[in-house]
Structure formats: structure tokens, C-alpha cells
Coordinates of C-alpha atoms in Angstrom, one line a residue:
M1 CA -10.9 -16.2 2.1
E2 CA -12.7 -19.1 1.4
G3 CA -13.4 -20.2 -2.3
N4 CA -11.8 -22.4 -5.0
S5 CA -8.2 -22.5 -6.0
V6 CA -7.7 -21.8 -9.7
A7 CA -5.0 -21.6 -12.1
Y8 CA -4.9 -18.8 -14.9
K9 CA -2.6 -18.4 -17.8
L10 CA -0.9 -15.1 -18.5
S11 CA 0.2 -14.3 -22.2
P12 CA 3.6 -12.9 -23.1
L13 CA 1.7 -9.7 -23.9
W14 CA 0.3 -9.4 -20.6
Q15 CA 3.7 -10.3 -18.9
R16 CA 5.2 -7.2 -20.9
A17 CA 2.2 -5.2 -19.7
I18 CA 3.0 -6.1 -16.2
I19 CA 6.5 -4.8 -16.4
G20 CA 5.3 -1.5 -18.2
G21 CA 2.7 -1.0 -15.8
S22 CA 4.4 -1.7 -12.6
I23 CA 7.2 0.8 -13.8
W24 CA 4.9 3.6 -14.8
G25 CA 2.9 2.8 -11.5
A26 CA 6.2 3.3 -9.3
L27 CA 6.7 6.5 -11.2
E28 CA 3.1 7.8 -10.5
I29 CA 3.4 6.7 -6.8
T30 CA 6.9 8.2 -6.0
L31 CA 7.4 11.4 -8.6
G32 CA 3.6 12.1 -8.2
S33 CA 3.7 12.3 -4.4
V34 CA 6.5 14.9 -4.7
L35 CA 4.9 17.0 -7.2
H36 CA 1.5 17.2 -5.6
N37 CA 3.2 18.1 -2.2
L38 CA 4.6 21.0 -4.1
M39 CA 1.3 21.9 -5.4
V40 CA 2.0 22.0 -9.0
P41 CA -1.2 19.6 -10.1
M42 CA -1.0 20.4 -13.8
A43 CA 2.5 20.3 -14.1
A44 CA 2.6 16.9 -11.9
G45 CA -0.1 15.4 -14.5
T46 CA 1.8 16.5 -17.4
L47 CA 5.3 15.4 -16.3
L48 CA 4.1 11.9 -15.1
A49 CA 2.0 11.5 -18.5
S50 CA 5.1 12.2 -20.4
L51 CA 7.2 9.7 -18.3
G52 CA 4.6 7.3 -18.6
V53 CA 4.5 7.5 -22.4
L54 CA 8.3 7.6 -22.4
T55 CA 8.4 4.2 -20.4
V56 CA 5.9 2.2 -22.4
S57 CA 7.5 3.5 -25.4
A58 CA 10.9 2.5 -24.3
I59 CA 9.6 -1.2 -23.4
S60 CA 7.6 -1.6 -26.5
A61 CA 10.4 -0.3 -28.9
P62 CA 11.9 -3.6 -29.7
A63 CA 8.5 -5.3 -31.0
I64 CA 5.4 -2.9 -31.0
Q65 CA 2.3 -4.5 -30.4
R66 CA -1.4 -3.6 -30.2
G67 CA -2.9 -4.2 -26.9
F68 CA 0.2 -3.6 -25.0
F69 CA -0.5 0.1 -23.9
W70 CA -4.1 -0.3 -22.5
R71 CA -3.0 -3.1 -20.6
A72 CA 0.1 -1.4 -19.0
A73 CA -2.0 1.6 -18.3
L74 CA -4.8 -0.6 -16.7
I75 CA -2.3 -2.1 -14.4
C76 CA -0.8 1.3 -13.6
A77 CA -4.0 2.7 -12.7
L78 CA -4.9 -0.3 -10.6
L79 CA -1.6 0.2 -8.8
K80 CA -2.3 3.8 -8.1
S81 CA -4.9 2.7 -5.9
V82 CA -2.2 2.2 -3.2
S83 CA -1.0 5.8 -3.6
P84 CA -1.1 8.0 -0.5
S85 CA -3.3 10.5 -2.5
A86 CA -6.6 10.9 -0.9
V87 CA -8.4 11.2 -4.3
I88 CA -7.3 8.4 -6.8
L89 CA -10.2 7.7 -9.1
P90 CA -9.8 10.5 -11.4
P91 CA -6.0 9.8 -11.9
M92 CA -6.5 6.1 -12.5
V93 CA -9.4 7.0 -15.2
G94 CA -6.8 9.4 -16.6
I95 CA -4.1 7.0 -16.9
A96 CA -6.3 4.3 -18.3
L97 CA -7.4 7.0 -21.0
E98 CA -3.7 7.5 -21.9
G99 CA -3.3 3.9 -22.6
V100 CA -6.4 3.7 -24.8
L101 CA -5.2 7.0 -26.8
M102 CA -1.9 5.3 -27.3
E103 CA -3.6 2.3 -28.8
L104 CA -5.7 4.6 -30.9
G105 CA -2.3 6.0 -32.4
L106 CA -1.4 2.6 -33.4
L107 CA -5.1 2.0 -34.9
I108 CA -4.6 4.8 -37.0
L109 CA -0.9 4.8 -38.4
G110 CA -0.3 1.0 -37.6
T111 CA 2.0 -0.9 -35.4
N112 CA 5.1 1.2 -36.2
V113 CA 7.1 4.2 -35.1
L114 CA 4.7 6.6 -36.5
G115 CA 1.8 5.0 -34.9
L116 CA 3.7 5.0 -31.5
L117 CA 4.3 8.7 -31.9
L118 CA 0.9 9.8 -32.7
G119 CA -0.3 7.7 -29.8
G120 CA 2.3 9.5 -27.5
G121 CA 1.0 12.6 -28.8
L122 CA -2.8 11.8 -28.3
A123 CA -2.1 10.5 -24.6
L124 CA -0.6 13.9 -23.5
L125 CA -3.5 15.6 -25.5
S126 CA -5.7 13.9 -22.8
I127 CA -4.0 16.0 -20.1
P128 CA -5.6 19.2 -20.7
L129 CA -9.0 17.9 -22.0
F130 CA -9.5 15.7 -19.0
K131 CA -8.5 18.5 -16.7
A132 CA -11.1 20.5 -18.3
I133 CA -13.7 17.9 -17.8
R134 CA -12.8 17.3 -14.3
L135 CA -12.9 21.0 -13.4
Y136 CA -16.4 21.1 -15.0
M137 CA -17.3 18.1 -12.8
I138 CA -16.4 20.0 -9.8
Y139 CA -17.4 23.5 -10.4
G140 CA -20.1 23.1 -12.8
Q141 CA -20.9 25.9 -15.8
G142 CA -19.4 28.6 -13.5
I143 CA -16.0 27.5 -14.4
V144 CA -16.8 27.9 -18.2
E145 CA -18.4 31.4 -17.5
F146 CA -15.2 32.2 -15.2
F147 CA -12.8 31.4 -17.9
N148 CA -14.9 33.4 -20.7
S149 CA -14.8 36.3 -18.4
L150 CA -11.3 36.0 -17.6
L151 CA -10.5 35.8 -21.4
I152 CA -12.6 38.8 -22.2
Q153 CA -10.7 40.8 -19.3
L154 CA -7.2 39.7 -20.8
T155 CA -7.8 40.2 -24.4
G156 CA -10.2 43.0 -24.2
S157 CA -12.5 41.2 -26.7
D158 CA -15.0 38.4 -26.8
N159 CA -13.8 37.4 -30.1
V160 CA -14.2 33.5 -30.7
I161 CA -11.2 33.4 -33.0
V162 CA -8.9 34.5 -29.9
T163 CA -10.3 32.0 -27.6
N164 CA -9.9 29.1 -30.3
Y165 CA -6.5 30.3 -31.0
L166 CA -5.3 30.0 -27.4
I167 CA -7.0 26.6 -27.1
Y168 CA -5.4 25.1 -30.4
T169 CA -2.0 26.5 -29.2
L170 CA -2.2 24.7 -25.8
L171 CA -3.4 21.5 -27.5
I172 CA -0.6 21.7 -30.0
I173 CA 2.0 22.2 -27.2
Y174 CA 0.7 19.0 -25.4
L175 CA 0.4 16.8 -28.7
S176 CA 4.0 17.9 -29.4
L177 CA 5.2 17.2 -26.0
G178 CA 3.5 13.5 -26.0
I179 CA 5.4 12.9 -29.5
I180 CA 8.6 13.9 -28.0
S181 CA 8.3 11.8 -25.0
A182 CA 7.4 8.6 -27.2
L183 CA 10.3 9.6 -29.6
I184 CA 12.7 9.7 -26.6
G185 CA 11.3 6.4 -25.1
Y186 CA 11.6 4.7 -28.6
S187 CA 15.1 5.8 -28.9
L188 CA 16.2 4.4 -25.5
G189 CA 14.3 1.2 -26.1
K190 CA 15.5 0.5 -29.6
N191 CA 19.1 1.4 -29.1
N192 CA 20.0 0.8 -25.4
L193 CA 17.2 -1.4 -23.9
P194 CA 17.2 -4.9 -25.5
I195 CA 14.5 -6.4 -23.1
A196 CA 14.0 -10.3 -23.2
M197 CA 10.5 -11.4 -22.6
N198 CA 9.0 -14.5 -21.7
P199 CA 8.2 -16.3 -25.0
I200 CA 5.6 -18.5 -23.2
E201 CA 2.4 -18.3 -21.0
I202 CA 2.9 -18.3 -17.4
T203 CA 0.6 -19.9 -14.9
V204 CA -0.6 -17.7 -11.9
F205 CA -2.6 -19.1 -9.0
A206 CA -5.2 -17.7 -6.8
R207 CA -8.3 -18.1 -4.5
V208 CA -11.6 -17.2 -6.0
G209 CA -14.8 -16.6 -4.0
N210 CA -17.5 -19.2 -4.2
N211 CA -20.3 -16.7 -4.9
L212 CA -20.8 -12.8 -5.5
N213 CA -22.6 -11.2 -2.9
F214 CA -24.6 -8.1 -3.9
R215 CA -24.3 -6.4 -0.6
T216 CA -20.6 -6.3 -1.0
Y217 CA -20.9 -3.8 -3.9
L218 CA -23.9 -2.0 -2.7
L219 CA -22.1 1.1 -1.1
L220 CA -20.0 1.4 -4.4
I221 CA -23.4 1.2 -6.7
I222 CA -25.0 3.9 -4.3
H223 CA -22.0 6.3 -4.5
I224 CA -21.8 6.0 -8.6
I225 CA -25.7 6.5 -8.7
V226 CA -25.8 9.5 -6.5
L227 CA -22.6 11.1 -8.1
V228 CA -24.0 10.9 -11.5
S229 CA -27.6 11.9 -10.4
Y230 CA -26.0 15.1 -8.8
L231 CA -24.1 15.9 -11.6
A232 CA -26.8 15.7 -14.0
F233 CA -29.5 17.6 -12.0
A234 CA -27.7 19.8 -9.5
S235 CA -27.7 22.8 -12.0
V236 CA -31.5 22.6 -12.7
L237 CA -32.5 22.1 -9.0
P238 CA -33.1 25.2 -6.9
T239 CA -29.8 26.3 -5.5
W240 CA -30.5 25.8 -1.9
F241 CA -31.7 22.3 -2.4
A242 CA -28.4 21.5 -4.4
I243 CA -26.5 22.8 -1.5
L244 CA -28.4 21.0 1.1
G245 CA -28.3 17.7 -0.8
G246 CA -24.6 17.9 -1.5
G247 CA -23.9 19.0 1.8
L248 CA -25.7 16.3 3.8
Y249 CA -24.3 13.4 1.4
S250 CA -20.8 14.9 1.8
T251 CA -21.3 14.8 5.6
L252 CA -22.3 11.2 5.6
V253 CA -19.4 10.2 3.2
L254 CA -17.0 12.0 5.7
T255 CA -18.4 10.2 8.5
Y256 CA -17.7 6.8 7.3
Y257 CA -14.6 7.3 5.1
E258 CA -11.2 8.3 6.5
R259 CA -9.4 9.1 3.4
P260 CA -11.5 12.1 2.2
R261 CA -11.9 13.1 5.9
R262 CA -8.1 13.5 6.0
M263 CA -7.7 15.1 2.7
L264 CA -10.4 17.9 3.9
L265 CA -8.5 18.5 7.2
K266 CA -5.5 19.8 5.1
P267 CA -5.6 23.6 4.5
I268 CA -3.6 23.3 1.4
F269 CA -6.6 21.8 -0.3
I270 CA -9.6 23.4 1.6
L271 CA -8.5 26.9 1.4
P272 CA -8.0 27.1 -2.3
V273 CA -11.2 25.4 -3.2
L274 CA -13.1 27.8 -0.7
A275 CA -11.3 30.6 -2.2
F276 CA -11.8 29.7 -5.8
A277 CA -15.8 28.9 -5.3
F278 CA -16.4 32.4 -4.0
F279 CA -14.0 34.0 -6.6
I280 CA -15.9 32.4 -9.7
P281 CA -19.1 34.4 -8.7
L282 CA -17.4 37.7 -8.2
I283 CA -16.4 37.6 -11.9
T284 CA -19.6 35.9 -13.4
T285 CA -22.7 37.0 -11.4
K286 CA -24.3 39.9 -9.5
L287 CA -22.5 40.7 -6.1
I288 CA -25.8 40.0 -4.3
L289 CA -25.9 36.4 -5.6
V290 CA -22.3 35.6 -4.6
P291 CA -22.9 34.2 -1.1
M292 CA -25.5 31.8 -2.4
Y293 CA -23.8 30.8 -5.7
G294 CA -20.5 30.5 -4.1
S295 CA -21.9 28.4 -1.6
Y296 CA -23.3 26.1 -4.0
I297 CA -20.0 25.7 -5.9
F298 CA -18.1 25.2 -2.9
V299 CA -20.5 22.3 -1.8
R300 CA -20.6 20.9 -5.3
A301 CA -16.7 20.7 -5.4
I302 CA -16.7 19.3 -2.0
F303 CA -19.3 16.7 -2.8
V304 CA -17.4 15.6 -6.0
V305 CA -14.1 15.2 -4.5
V306 CA -15.4 13.0 -1.4
T307 CA -17.6 11.1 -3.3
L308 CA -14.8 10.2 -5.9
A309 CA -12.7 9.3 -3.1
A310 CA -15.4 7.1 -1.6
I311 CA -15.6 5.5 -5.0
G312 CA -11.9 4.8 -4.9
T313 CA -11.9 3.4 -1.3
E314 CA -14.6 0.8 -2.3
L315 CA -12.8 -0.1 -5.4
A316 CA -9.7 -0.9 -3.7
K317 CA -11.4 -3.4 -1.0
P318 CA -10.4 -6.9 -1.7
S319 CA -13.9 -8.2 -1.8
V320 CA -14.8 -5.8 -4.7
S321 CA -11.6 -6.7 -6.7
Q322 CA -12.8 -10.3 -6.6
L323 CA -15.3 -9.2 -9.3
F324 CA -12.3 -9.0 -11.8
S325 CA -11.4 -12.3 -11.3
R326 CA -14.2 -13.7 -13.4
G327 CA -14.8 -13.9 -17.4
F328 CA -13.1 -11.7 -19.5
L329 CA -11.8 -9.5 -16.8
S330 CA -9.6 -12.2 -15.1
P331 CA -6.5 -11.5 -16.8
V332 CA -6.6 -8.0 -15.3
Y333 CA -7.0 -9.5 -11.9
Y334 CA -4.1 -12.0 -12.1
A335 CA -1.9 -9.6 -13.8
S336 CA -2.5 -6.7 -11.3
S337 CA -1.8 -9.1 -8.5
M338 CA 1.8 -10.0 -10.1
A339 CA 2.3 -6.3 -10.5
F340 CA 1.6 -5.6 -6.8
N341 CA 4.3 -8.1 -6.1
A342 CA 6.8 -6.2 -8.5
L343 CA 5.9 -2.8 -7.2
P344 CA 7.9 -2.8 -4.0
I345 CA 11.2 -3.4 -6.2
Y346 CA 10.5 -0.5 -8.7
L347 CA 9.4 1.7 -5.8
E348 CA 12.8 1.3 -4.1
A349 CA 14.8 2.0 -7.5
F350 CA 12.8 5.2 -7.9
E351 CA 12.8 6.5 -4.4
K352 CA 16.8 6.5 -4.5
S353 CA 16.8 8.5 -7.7
K354 CA 17.3 12.2 -7.7
F355 CA 14.3 14.1 -9.3
T356 CA 16.1 15.4 -12.1
A357 CA 15.8 14.9 -15.9
S358 CA 19.1 13.0 -16.4
S359 CA 18.7 11.1 -13.2
M360 CA 15.1 9.9 -14.0
L361 CA 16.2 8.7 -17.5
K362 CA 19.0 6.7 -15.8
S363 CA 16.8 5.2 -13.4
I364 CA 13.9 4.3 -16.0
Q365 CA 16.7 2.9 -18.3
G366 CA 18.2 0.9 -15.4
V367 CA 14.9 -0.6 -14.3
I368 CA 13.8 -1.4 -17.6
N369 CA 17.0 -3.3 -18.3
N370 CA 16.6 -5.6 -15.3
S371 CA 12.9 -6.1 -15.6
S372 CA 12.4 -9.7 -16.7
W373 CA 12.0 -10.4 -13.0
C374 CA 8.5 -9.3 -11.5
G375 CA 9.0 -9.2 -7.7
N376 CA 9.5 -12.2 -5.5
R377 CA 12.0 -15.0 -5.6
P378 CA 11.5 -17.0 -8.7
I379 CA 10.3 -20.5 -8.2
F380 CA 9.8 -22.9 -11.2
I381 CA 7.5 -25.9 -11.4
I382 CA 7.9 -28.5 -14.3
T383 CA 4.7 -30.4 -14.4
G384 CA 3.4 -33.4 -16.4
G385 CA 1.6 -36.7 -15.9
L386 CA 2.9 -40.2 -14.8
G387 CA 5.6 -41.4 -16.9
E388 CA 5.2 -38.4 -19.4
G389 CA 9.0 -37.4 -19.2
K390 CA 9.3 -34.8 -16.5
S391 CA 12.9 -35.9 -15.1
T392 CA 14.0 -36.2 -18.7
Y393 CA 12.7 -32.8 -19.3
L394 CA 14.6 -31.5 -16.3
E395 CA 17.6 -33.5 -17.4
N396 CA 17.7 -31.6 -21.0
L397 CA 17.1 -28.3 -19.2
L398 CA 20.2 -28.9 -17.1
E399 CA 22.1 -29.9 -20.2
I400 CA 21.2 -26.6 -21.8
F401 CA 22.2 -24.7 -18.7
G402 CA 25.6 -26.5 -18.6
K403 CA 26.6 -24.3 -21.4
E404 CA 25.7 -21.3 -19.5
K405 CA 28.1 -19.4 -17.3
G406 CA 26.8 -17.7 -14.0
L407 CA 24.3 -20.2 -13.2
S408 CA 25.0 -22.9 -10.7
F409 CA 22.7 -25.7 -9.7
K410 CA 22.5 -28.0 -6.5
G411 CA 20.2 -31.0 -5.9
F412 CA 19.2 -34.1 -7.7
I413 CA 17.0 -36.1 -10.2
A414 CA 14.8 -38.9 -9.3
R415 CA 15.4 -41.9 -12.0
G416 CA 12.9 -44.6 -11.7
I417 CA 13.9 -48.2 -11.7
G418 CA 11.5 -50.2 -13.7
A419 CA 8.5 -49.2 -16.0
P420 CA 5.4 -47.0 -14.6
P421 CA 3.0 -47.2 -13.1
L422 CA 4.6 -49.6 -10.5
R423 CA 8.1 -48.8 -10.5
E424 CA 10.6 -51.0 -8.5
G425 CA 12.3 -48.0 -6.8
Y426 CA 14.0 -44.8 -7.3
N427 CA 17.8 -43.5 -7.5
L428 CA 19.0 -40.0 -7.2
W429 CA 21.4 -38.6 -9.8
I430 CA 23.0 -35.9 -7.6
I431 CA 23.6 -32.5 -9.3
P432 CA 26.3 -31.6 -10.1
D433 CA 28.8 -34.3 -9.3
G434 CA 26.6 -36.8 -11.1
T435 CA 26.9 -39.7 -8.3
D436 CA 23.9 -42.1 -7.8
L437 CA 22.3 -42.7 -4.4
M438 CA 19.5 -45.3 -3.8
L439 CA 16.4 -43.3 -2.4
C440 CA 13.9 -46.1 -1.9
R441 CA 13.0 -49.7 -3.0
R442 CA 9.2 -51.0 -3.4
I443 CA 7.8 -53.1 -0.7
G444 CA 4.1 -53.2 -1.5
T445 CA 1.4 -52.3 -4.3
C446 CA -1.1 -50.5 -2.1
G447 CA -0.4 -47.2 -3.9
L448 CA 0.4 -45.1 -0.9
P449 CA 4.1 -44.0 -1.1
N450 CA 4.8 -44.4 2.5
K451 CA 3.6 -48.0 2.5
S452 CA 4.8 -48.9 -0.9
F453 CA 8.4 -48.0 -0.4
E454 CA 11.1 -48.3 2.0
F455 CA 13.1 -45.0 2.1
N456 CA 16.6 -44.6 2.6
D457 CA 16.6 -42.2 5.8
G458 CA 20.4 -41.7 5.8
V459 CA 20.5 -40.5 2.2
I460 CA 17.6 -38.3 2.9
G461 CA 19.0 -36.9 6.2
R462 CA 22.5 -36.3 4.7
L463 CA 21.0 -34.5 1.3
T464 CA 18.6 -32.5 3.5
T465 CA 21.6 -31.3 5.5
D466 CA 24.0 -30.5 2.5
L467 CA 21.2 -29.1 0.5
A468 CA 20.1 -26.8 3.1
A469 CA 23.7 -25.2 3.3
I470 CA 23.9 -24.2 -0.5
N471 CA 25.3 -20.9 -1.5
A472 CA 23.0 -17.8 -2.0
D473 CA 23.3 -18.0 -5.8
D474 CA 23.0 -21.6 -6.0
I475 CA 19.7 -23.0 -7.8
L476 CA 17.8 -25.8 -5.9
V477 CA 16.6 -28.8 -8.0
I478 CA 14.1 -31.1 -6.6
D479 CA 12.5 -33.8 -8.7
E480 CA 9.4 -35.5 -7.8
V481 CA 7.7 -33.3 -5.2
G482 CA 4.6 -35.6 -4.6
R483 CA 2.5 -37.0 -1.9
M484 CA 5.2 -37.8 0.6
E485 CA 6.0 -34.1 0.6
L486 CA 2.5 -33.3 1.2
Y487 CA 2.4 -35.4 4.1
G488 CA 5.3 -33.5 5.6
E489 CA 8.0 -36.2 4.8
V490 CA 11.0 -37.0 2.7
W491 CA 11.9 -33.5 1.1
A492 CA 9.0 -31.1 2.8
G493 CA 11.6 -30.1 5.6
L494 CA 14.0 -29.0 2.8
I495 CA 11.4 -27.3 0.7
E496 CA 10.2 -25.3 3.9
H497 CA 13.6 -24.3 5.0
H498 CA 14.3 -22.5 1.7
L499 CA 11.0 -21.0 1.4
T500 CA 11.2 -19.6 4.9
K501 CA 15.0 -19.1 5.6
T502 CA 16.7 -18.4 2.3
K503 CA 16.1 -16.6 -0.9
N504 CA 17.5 -19.4 -3.6
V505 CA 15.7 -20.0 -6.7
L506 CA 14.1 -23.3 -6.8
I507 CA 13.0 -25.8 -9.5
L508 CA 10.6 -28.4 -8.7
T509 CA 9.0 -31.2 -10.7
V510 CA 5.3 -32.1 -9.5
R511 CA 3.0 -34.6 -11.4
R512 CA 0.1 -32.7 -13.0
E513 CA -2.5 -34.3 -10.5
N514 CA -0.5 -33.0 -7.5
L515 CA 0.3 -29.3 -8.8
M516 CA -2.6 -27.5 -6.9
H517 CA -2.1 -29.3 -3.8
V518 CA 1.6 -28.4 -3.6
V519 CA 0.8 -24.9 -4.7
E520 CA -1.7 -24.6 -1.9
R521 CA 0.5 -26.6 0.6
W522 CA 3.5 -23.9 0.1
N523 CA 1.5 -20.9 -1.1
L524 CA 3.3 -21.0 -4.3
T525 CA 0.8 -18.9 -6.3
D526 CA 3.5 -16.7 -8.1
A527 CA 5.5 -19.6 -9.1
Y528 CA 6.4 -20.2 -12.9
V529 CA 4.6 -23.2 -14.4
F530 CA 6.1 -25.2 -17.2
D531 CA 3.7 -28.1 -18.6
I532 CA 6.2 -30.4 -20.5
N533 CA 3.5 -30.9 -23.1
K534 CA 2.9 -27.5 -24.0
V535 CA 6.4 -25.7 -23.4
G536 CA 9.5 -26.8 -25.1
V537 CA 12.6 -27.3 -23.2
T538 CA 14.5 -24.4 -25.1
D539 CA 11.7 -21.8 -24.4
A540 CA 11.8 -22.8 -20.7
A541 CA 15.4 -22.6 -20.4
N542 CA 15.3 -19.2 -22.0
S543 CA 12.8 -18.0 -19.5
I544 CA 14.5 -19.5 -16.4
K545 CA 17.5 -17.8 -17.5
N546 CA 16.3 -14.3 -18.0
L547 CA 14.4 -14.6 -14.7
V548 CA 17.1 -15.8 -12.8
L549 CA 19.7 -13.5 -14.0
S550 CA 17.4 -10.3 -13.5
Y551 CA 16.8 -11.5 -9.8
H552 CA 20.5 -12.0 -8.9
A553 CA 21.4 -8.7 -10.5
A554 CA 18.6 -7.1 -8.5
S555 CA 19.6 -8.9 -5.3
S556 CA 23.3 -7.7 -5.7
R557 CA 22.0 -4.1 -5.8
K558 CA 20.6 -4.4 -2.3

């Protein structure tokens, strides 16, 4: 994709939301597929929402924050777009709504346990309410008349008090279930899951298209307008016209979109809709009107489902997702990009789990305990300007790590000879044995490294060979990755070897003016960047330690 390279900062709150949303999304995809295949949609939504509330409550328990829950829910909703389910938009909206309602609980009772419990209850309360709204969208006023008739037949009365009692009972059950889920999650997180979060912003990179093309969003806009218009006016149009219009548009959608077409080919979906569509008018209208009214309900149901599927397909297109890379929506875009990297790890963890209550709780607990690492092999870049102290920062970092067990470093620090900007040369201080080797000496002042310095090819060759064969748990340190490496010389081969053939963690130092070029050269878009003028060395050390230990722990389980 053509466009400009950009760097964006993600706050610690967004980093926490990436973890919460990724775990929640993995649960939705794995367990959700099993439950929906068992044809228990209402139970599936209830159980998945309960586990989602439990998960984000556990992660937030050590430090409850406003803004975490809607962010995690939004990321989870976006991850839901890769679900094998044919209809993804309604579940995505439902998940996002759950996050907003959890925030409402904190807004009402404060950022404390009570606010968390109320938020969990409100989130579960959305399940029956959202289900009712969705049924009304699909079947229209007929579904209301059907349930009213059904209640009258079951209770022998059309007393409004009886109806209200049943509704209130259902809502209280869901409210209680949400409170219990939040309480279990809080207990797990507070007592057993001390999660170490990044205390600093991280930098993520991406390429953003130069211009927004209206034609890219045309189909999405058309589907939304048609859906809203049909839902608003179908009930007041002549029944035959609503059937004809809904049928024609559904046919067009099914012609161009595979996902809804695949869904309608499944008898377990189409037969219940067909039966229910003609069962409603049997209860609610005269027998002579059943064929026409039943056809309208059936066509309306198919129209709503396939149009929502088409909207979900359009939203999942990369060209459409670029819309979110600008302005106030940009954090969502970059955070979801990192979450998609982490998703396969969490999917693997849950796919191996047995779908029992105790097994799922243990899986969630284990995943959260090792959730500092978000997906790919961690790569760290220390950046700063010429002569600002990148190498000194790196030395201080290694001094802190010298007191830590379980972390092994191999590589070198480049020590300049003379004062910048025209240093006389560079020596290499070898990690960990501390020997000094001469890397290069100045032979000119033209400013181009390959013409300004004479390099010691013997040292470069020997170190490249030695450092290419380090142990899998060793962390490779390369100081001063710059223009020579961008030209494909000096340490370029060593970097490419480890990026393509090993899974070692890398720590690189790069001048600020070369940062974007290095990121583009080796596609380091998910690297963690520490600017020495903005991030203290102690904070950087804590972040690196947490991520590396989580990565090594995850790698050892494979």
C-alpha cells in the first residue's frame, strides 16, 4: 500500500486495553464458535459476555481505570471481524456496548470495586435488551405481537403486571450474573494476577494512505442507507412492495458477497427462520393473511441478516480500516493492529483448553499472568540525537540488568573516540566479556560513513559469525545501527540473519533521524521505541524485563 510512514504513541492505558481486548476476542472466537455450532445462541451470548466481564475485571483489578473497558471492548469487537461467523456486525456492536456500560458503572459509583460490579451487571443486562432489539430489527412488530399472544396463552391473562414481572425477573437475573462475573474476575485479579504494565508510551509504526477515496466507502454507505431506510419504512409500505424490495436487494447482496451466501446455504440457519416467519402470523393474524404476512417476515429477516453481513464485510476491508488511522480514531487503528499480532497466541491457549468452567478459568488466569508480551518477538530500539548519550543509556540499562537473573545479553556497545560530530573512530566494547576491539578509524571528512571511515573487516566478520550463533534465550545488543547498515553493510547481514532465521530478542540503538528508515528497511513496525529524552532508563529496563520474560515463558510452552 502506498502512503506515508507514520509513528504513533500508544499510552499505557491503550497497552492494557490491547491485552484485555485480545484475550476477550480470543474467547469470543474460540468458545463462541463452539457454542454457536451447538445452536445455543442466547446461552452463547450470555456465557461469552460473562467471561468477557470476568476477564477485563481481572486485568483491571490491580488498578481500576476509567477508559479501559470501552477501549478493551472496542478492540475485542474489531478482532471479532476475523470470526468464522457469517454475521459479525451485531456481535461487534453488542461487545462495544458492554464496554460502554462497564464504563457507566464506574461513572455512577466511581473507580472502585462497587463501580466495577455495577458495570459488570449493566454489561450483562445489555444481553437480553440487545437481543430484543435485534429480534425487532429482523422480524419487526410481529415479534412483539407474537410474544404478547404467547404470554396471554401461557398465563391465561393479558395483565400488564404479569408481563412486567416476567421482564423484571429476567433483567434481575442478568444483572446479578454480571455482578457475580465481575466479582469473580476482581477476586482473581486482585489476589492472584499481579500484572506488570508498561509504565511508558510505546511507539508503533504504519503506512497510511495519502488520500481518502470516497469510492472505497461507497458500498458501505449504500448498505447502511438502505438498511436504515428499509427498517424505517417497510412496515408502512404495501406488504407486496416491502417483500419485492427486500427480496431484490437481498438477491443483489447474495450475488456479490460470499459470507452471507455461505450462511444461507446452511439448513440450520434458514429452516428455523423460515419456520418462525410463518409461525408468528399463525398466532397473531387471520389465517388468510398468513402467506403474505409470513413471506414479509421471512424476506425482512433475510434482508436484515444479509445486509448486516455485507456491512461487516465492507468494514473488514483494509482500505476501509484506513479511515480509522486519522484523527481521534487513530489510537483504535494502531492498538487493533497490535492486538491482531497478539491474537494467534491467545487463540492457541484457549483452543487447547477444555470447555469446562474450571478449565476456562485456569486458562484465563494463565493467559493473563503471561500477558505483558503482545504477540511477536520483542524488538527494542533506543533512539536519540547525535551525541545525546544513546550508548551511555544502553550501558546504564545493561548495568541494571546485571543484577537480574534469567537475562543473558550478547553483542557490543560502540564507544566513540573523540568528540562529536567528527569522531576519530569507534571501538567496540564486547558484551558480556568487556573486551575492546577497534571497529573503524576516520580517514576523511566528507560525511559519508563508507568514505569517512576505514572499517576493520576482520572484526566485523568474526563478530558477525559469533553473534549469529548465540543461544535462543540470549538477547542481542547492536549499538549504532545507521547509514552503513541501511546501505546493506557492516551489521546489516547480522540483523537480517536474526530477523529471518532466529527468534532472539533484539536491542538496537538508532539515531533519531535514521529511525523511520531503519523501521522501513527491516519492517520493524511492532518495535518498542525508547527515546532517551522521554523515557528514563529504569522505566525502560522494567518494560524490557517484563516483555522479555513473558516472551520467553510463552516460547517455552510451545
